[in-house]
Short mmCIF file of C-alpha atoms in Angstrom, two decimals:
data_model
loop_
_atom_site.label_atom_id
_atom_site.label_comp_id
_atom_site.label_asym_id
_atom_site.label_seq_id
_atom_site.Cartn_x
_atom_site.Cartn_y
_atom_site.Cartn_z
CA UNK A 24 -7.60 52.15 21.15
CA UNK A 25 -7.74 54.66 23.71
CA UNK A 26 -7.53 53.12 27.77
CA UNK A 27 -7.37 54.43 30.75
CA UNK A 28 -6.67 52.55 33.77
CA UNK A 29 -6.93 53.77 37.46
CA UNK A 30 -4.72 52.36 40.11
CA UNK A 31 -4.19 53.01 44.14
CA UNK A 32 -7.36 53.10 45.64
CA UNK A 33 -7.84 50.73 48.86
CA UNK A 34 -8.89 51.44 52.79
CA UNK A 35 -8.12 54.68 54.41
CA UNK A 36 -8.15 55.89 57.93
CA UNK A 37 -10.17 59.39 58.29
CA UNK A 38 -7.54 62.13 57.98
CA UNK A 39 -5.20 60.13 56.13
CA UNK A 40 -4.04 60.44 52.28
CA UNK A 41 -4.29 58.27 49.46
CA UNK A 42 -2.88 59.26 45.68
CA UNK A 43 -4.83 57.38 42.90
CA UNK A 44 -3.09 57.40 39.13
CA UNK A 45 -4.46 57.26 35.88
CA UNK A 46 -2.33 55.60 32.91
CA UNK A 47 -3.56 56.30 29.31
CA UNK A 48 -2.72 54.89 25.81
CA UNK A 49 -3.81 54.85 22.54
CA UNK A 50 -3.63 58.65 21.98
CA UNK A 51 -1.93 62.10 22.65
CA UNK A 52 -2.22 62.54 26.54
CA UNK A 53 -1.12 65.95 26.09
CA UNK A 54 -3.80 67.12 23.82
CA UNK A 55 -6.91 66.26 25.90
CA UNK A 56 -8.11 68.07 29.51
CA UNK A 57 -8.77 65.35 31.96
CA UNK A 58 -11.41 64.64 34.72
CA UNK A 59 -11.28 63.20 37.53
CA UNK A 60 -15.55 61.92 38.76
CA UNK A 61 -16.46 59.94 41.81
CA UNK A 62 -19.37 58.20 42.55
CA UNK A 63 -19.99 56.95 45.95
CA UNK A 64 -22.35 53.63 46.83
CA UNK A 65 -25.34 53.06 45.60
CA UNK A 66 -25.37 57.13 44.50
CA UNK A 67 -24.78 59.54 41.64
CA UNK A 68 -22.19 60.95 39.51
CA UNK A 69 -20.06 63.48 41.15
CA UNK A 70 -17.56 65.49 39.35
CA UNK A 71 -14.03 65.93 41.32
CA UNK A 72 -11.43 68.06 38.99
CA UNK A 73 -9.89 69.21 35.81
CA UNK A 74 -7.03 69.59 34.59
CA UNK A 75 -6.34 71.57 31.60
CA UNK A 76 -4.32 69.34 28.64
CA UNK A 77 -0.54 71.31 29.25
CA UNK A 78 -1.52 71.58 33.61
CA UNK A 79 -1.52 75.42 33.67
CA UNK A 80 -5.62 75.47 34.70
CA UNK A 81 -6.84 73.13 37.54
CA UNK A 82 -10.33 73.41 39.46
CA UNK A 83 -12.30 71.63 41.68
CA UNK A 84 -15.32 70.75 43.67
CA UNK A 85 -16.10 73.13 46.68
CA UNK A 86 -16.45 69.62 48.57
CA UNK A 87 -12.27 68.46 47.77
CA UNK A 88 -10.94 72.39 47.35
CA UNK A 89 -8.17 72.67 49.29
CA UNK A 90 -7.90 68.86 50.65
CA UNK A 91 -6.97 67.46 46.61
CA UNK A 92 -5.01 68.32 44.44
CA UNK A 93 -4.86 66.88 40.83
CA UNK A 94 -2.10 66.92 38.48
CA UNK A 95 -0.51 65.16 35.11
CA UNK A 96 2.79 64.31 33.52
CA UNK A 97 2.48 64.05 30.18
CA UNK A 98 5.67 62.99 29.39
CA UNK A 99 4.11 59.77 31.30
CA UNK A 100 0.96 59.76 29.84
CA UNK A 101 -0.56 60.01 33.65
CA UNK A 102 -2.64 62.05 35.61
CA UNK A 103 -2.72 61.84 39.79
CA UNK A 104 -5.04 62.67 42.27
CA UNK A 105 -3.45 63.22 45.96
CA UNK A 106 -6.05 63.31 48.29
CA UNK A 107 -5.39 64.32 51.91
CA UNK A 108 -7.57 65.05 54.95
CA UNK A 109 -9.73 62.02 53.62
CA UNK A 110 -13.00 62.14 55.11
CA UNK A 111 -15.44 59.27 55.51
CA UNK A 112 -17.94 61.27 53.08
CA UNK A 113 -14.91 61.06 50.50
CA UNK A 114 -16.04 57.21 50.27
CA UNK A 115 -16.24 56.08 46.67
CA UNK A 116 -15.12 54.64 43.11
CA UNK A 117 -13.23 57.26 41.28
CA UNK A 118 -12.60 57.10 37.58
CA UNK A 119 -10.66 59.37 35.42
CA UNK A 120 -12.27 60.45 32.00
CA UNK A 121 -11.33 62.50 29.12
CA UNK A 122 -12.71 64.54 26.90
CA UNK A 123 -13.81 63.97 23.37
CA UNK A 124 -11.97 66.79 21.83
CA UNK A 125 -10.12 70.37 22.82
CA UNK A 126 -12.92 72.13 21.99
CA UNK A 127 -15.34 70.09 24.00
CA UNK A 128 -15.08 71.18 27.66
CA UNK A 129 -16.48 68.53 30.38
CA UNK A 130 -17.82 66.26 27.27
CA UNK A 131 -16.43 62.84 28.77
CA UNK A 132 -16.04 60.39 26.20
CA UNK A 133 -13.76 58.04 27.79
CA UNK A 134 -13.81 56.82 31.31
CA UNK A 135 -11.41 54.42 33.12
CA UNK A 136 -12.95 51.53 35.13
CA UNK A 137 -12.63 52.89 38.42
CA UNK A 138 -10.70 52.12 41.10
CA UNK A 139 -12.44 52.42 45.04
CA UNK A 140 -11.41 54.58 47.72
CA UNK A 141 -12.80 53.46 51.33
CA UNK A 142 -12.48 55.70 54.24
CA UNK A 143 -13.22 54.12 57.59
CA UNK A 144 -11.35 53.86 60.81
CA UNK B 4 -23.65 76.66 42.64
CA UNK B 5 -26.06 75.41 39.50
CA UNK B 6 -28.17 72.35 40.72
CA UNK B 7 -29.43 69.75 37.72
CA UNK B 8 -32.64 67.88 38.71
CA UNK B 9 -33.56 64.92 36.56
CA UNK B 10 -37.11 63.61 36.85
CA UNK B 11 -38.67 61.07 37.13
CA UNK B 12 -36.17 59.15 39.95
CA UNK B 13 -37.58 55.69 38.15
CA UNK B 14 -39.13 55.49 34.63
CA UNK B 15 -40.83 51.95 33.86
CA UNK B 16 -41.25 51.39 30.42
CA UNK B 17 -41.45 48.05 28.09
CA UNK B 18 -39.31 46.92 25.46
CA UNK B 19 -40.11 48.66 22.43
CA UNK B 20 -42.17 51.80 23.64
CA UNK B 21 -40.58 55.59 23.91
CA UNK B 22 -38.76 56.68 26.65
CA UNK B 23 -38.93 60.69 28.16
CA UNK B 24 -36.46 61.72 30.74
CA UNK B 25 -36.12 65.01 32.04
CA UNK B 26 -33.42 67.04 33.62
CA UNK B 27 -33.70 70.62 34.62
CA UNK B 28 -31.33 73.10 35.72
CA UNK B 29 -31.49 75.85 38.18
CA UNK B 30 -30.29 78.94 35.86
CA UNK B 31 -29.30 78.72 32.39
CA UNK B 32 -26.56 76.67 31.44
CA UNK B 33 -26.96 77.24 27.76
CA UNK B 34 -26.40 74.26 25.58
CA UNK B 35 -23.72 72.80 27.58
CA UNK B 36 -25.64 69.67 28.37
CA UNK B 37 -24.69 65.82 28.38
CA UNK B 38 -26.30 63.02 29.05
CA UNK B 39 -24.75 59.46 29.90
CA UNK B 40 -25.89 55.84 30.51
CA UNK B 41 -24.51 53.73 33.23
CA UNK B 42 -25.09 50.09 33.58
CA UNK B 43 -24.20 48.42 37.07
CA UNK B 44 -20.67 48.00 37.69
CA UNK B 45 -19.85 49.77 34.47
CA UNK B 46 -18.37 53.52 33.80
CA UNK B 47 -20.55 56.30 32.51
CA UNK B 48 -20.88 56.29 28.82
CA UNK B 49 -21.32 59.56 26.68
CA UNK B 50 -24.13 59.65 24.70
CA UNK B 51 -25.42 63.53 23.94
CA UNK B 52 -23.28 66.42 23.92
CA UNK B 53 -24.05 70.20 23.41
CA UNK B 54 -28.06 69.07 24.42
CA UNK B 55 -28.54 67.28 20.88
CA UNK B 56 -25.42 66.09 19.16
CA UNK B 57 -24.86 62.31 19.49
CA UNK B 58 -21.70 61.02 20.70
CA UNK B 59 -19.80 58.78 18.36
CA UNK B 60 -21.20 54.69 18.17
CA UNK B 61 -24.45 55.93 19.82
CA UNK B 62 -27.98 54.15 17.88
CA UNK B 63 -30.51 57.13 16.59
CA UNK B 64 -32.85 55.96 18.50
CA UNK B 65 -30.92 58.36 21.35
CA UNK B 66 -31.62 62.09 20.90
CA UNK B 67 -31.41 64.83 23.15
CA UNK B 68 -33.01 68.57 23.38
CA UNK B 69 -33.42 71.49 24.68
CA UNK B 70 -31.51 74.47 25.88
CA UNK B 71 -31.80 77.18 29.04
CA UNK B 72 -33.10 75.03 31.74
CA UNK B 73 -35.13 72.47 30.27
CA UNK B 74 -33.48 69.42 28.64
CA UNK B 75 -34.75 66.02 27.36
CA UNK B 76 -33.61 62.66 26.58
CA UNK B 77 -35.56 60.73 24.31
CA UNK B 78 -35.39 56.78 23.81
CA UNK B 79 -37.77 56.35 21.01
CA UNK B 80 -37.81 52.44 21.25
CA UNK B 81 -36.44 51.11 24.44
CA UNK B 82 -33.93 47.85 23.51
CA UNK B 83 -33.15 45.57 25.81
CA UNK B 84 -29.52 46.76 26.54
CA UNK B 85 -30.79 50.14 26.80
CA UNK B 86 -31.89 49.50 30.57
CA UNK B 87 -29.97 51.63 32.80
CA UNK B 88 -29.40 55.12 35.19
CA UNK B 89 -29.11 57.84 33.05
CA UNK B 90 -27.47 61.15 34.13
CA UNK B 91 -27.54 64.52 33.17
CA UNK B 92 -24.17 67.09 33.34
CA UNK B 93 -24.11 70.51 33.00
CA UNK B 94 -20.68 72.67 32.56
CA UNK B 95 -20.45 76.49 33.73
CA UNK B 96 -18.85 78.74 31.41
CA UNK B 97 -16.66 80.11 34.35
CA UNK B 98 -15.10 78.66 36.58
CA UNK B 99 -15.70 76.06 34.54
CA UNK B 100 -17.45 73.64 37.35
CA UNK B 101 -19.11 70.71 36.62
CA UNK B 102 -22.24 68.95 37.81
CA UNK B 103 -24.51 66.09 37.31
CA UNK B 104 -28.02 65.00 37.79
CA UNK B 105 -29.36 62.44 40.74
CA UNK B 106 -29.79 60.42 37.40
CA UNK B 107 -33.24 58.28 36.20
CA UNK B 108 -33.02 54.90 36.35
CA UNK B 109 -34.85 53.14 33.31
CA UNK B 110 -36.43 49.75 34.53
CA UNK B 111 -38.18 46.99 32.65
CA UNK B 112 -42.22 47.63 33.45
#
């Protein structure tokens, strides 16, 4: 079945980095585009990145441009999400997700279980 | 940027009677609308892609609609497990951003 399963959140000084991984199973990592959505405390869903499924198309939030960068090896079956310049705003659980099919842009199907980032000094 | 409101903020409906959420955007986003249910401590789950196509697993008692601006979620007869923040998503064309309702949160009345 298919899994994905965050790792390397924790507690973060403002300004510091952090790089969270996602490892997936149970199908062909290299066929699917992959998302990377946050969701802060007590607050909403808020979309991060994408990655298209063979890395040559990446975009992001106006709120991380320029500060994260996300990326995949599919020879791993993992995608990454450095984040630098962390901010305390950047405060939240962040879950990878794929999409149900190649032709089904943003349509999340499958979602990790999260792993939280804290930023506080 | 598009902005997707979902109204209301808090629905409260019993067991058994039809739920209506909303979610608006603020230009057309065609038909690339999803909708997802999120129980506490749980991820998002799909349940409506492309405004009215169910997601795989999901009960027929889920259906979305709509296209433009306006979309709707329909629960036609609330279950108990069906209790939970729902969320809206919209996808531009290009760049192909992505962005989600403030979400409704379905309580027990």
């Amino acid at each position: 079945q298919v899994q994905l399963v965050e790792s390397g959140g924790g507690v973060v000084q403002p300004g510091r980095s952090l790089r969270l991984s996602c490892v997936v199973s149970g199908f062909t990592f290299s066929s699917y585009g992959m998302h990377w959505v946050r969701q802060a405390p007590g607050k909403g869903l808020e979309w991060v990145a994408v990655i298209w499924y063979d890395g040559t198309n990446k975009y992001y939030a106006d709120s991380v441009k320029g500060r994260f960068t996300i990326s995949r090896d599919n020879s791993k079956n993992t995608l990454s999400l450095q984040m630098n310049s962390l901010r305390v705003e950047d405060t939240a659980v962040y879950y990878c997700a794929r999409e149900i099919g190649r032709s089904n842009y943003a349509d999340l199907g499958y979602w990790g279980q999260g792993t939280l980032v804290t930023v506080s000094s | 940027e598009i902005v997707m409101t979902q109204s209301p903020a808090t629905l409260s409906v019993s067991p058994g009677e039809r739920a209506t959420l909303s979610c608006r955007a603020s230009q057309s986003v065609s038909s690339n609308l999803a909708w997802y249910q999120q129980k506490p401590g749980q991820a998002p789950r799909l349940l409506i892609y492309g405004a009215s196509t169910r997601a795989t697993g999901i009960p027929a008692r889920f259906s979305g609609s709509g296209s433009g601006t306006e979309f709707t979620l329909t629960i036609s007869s609330l279950q108990s497990e069906d209790f939970a923040v729902y969320s809206c998503q919209q996808h531009d064309n290009w760049p192909p951003k992505v962005t989600f309702g403030g979400g409704t949160k379905v309580e027990i009345k």
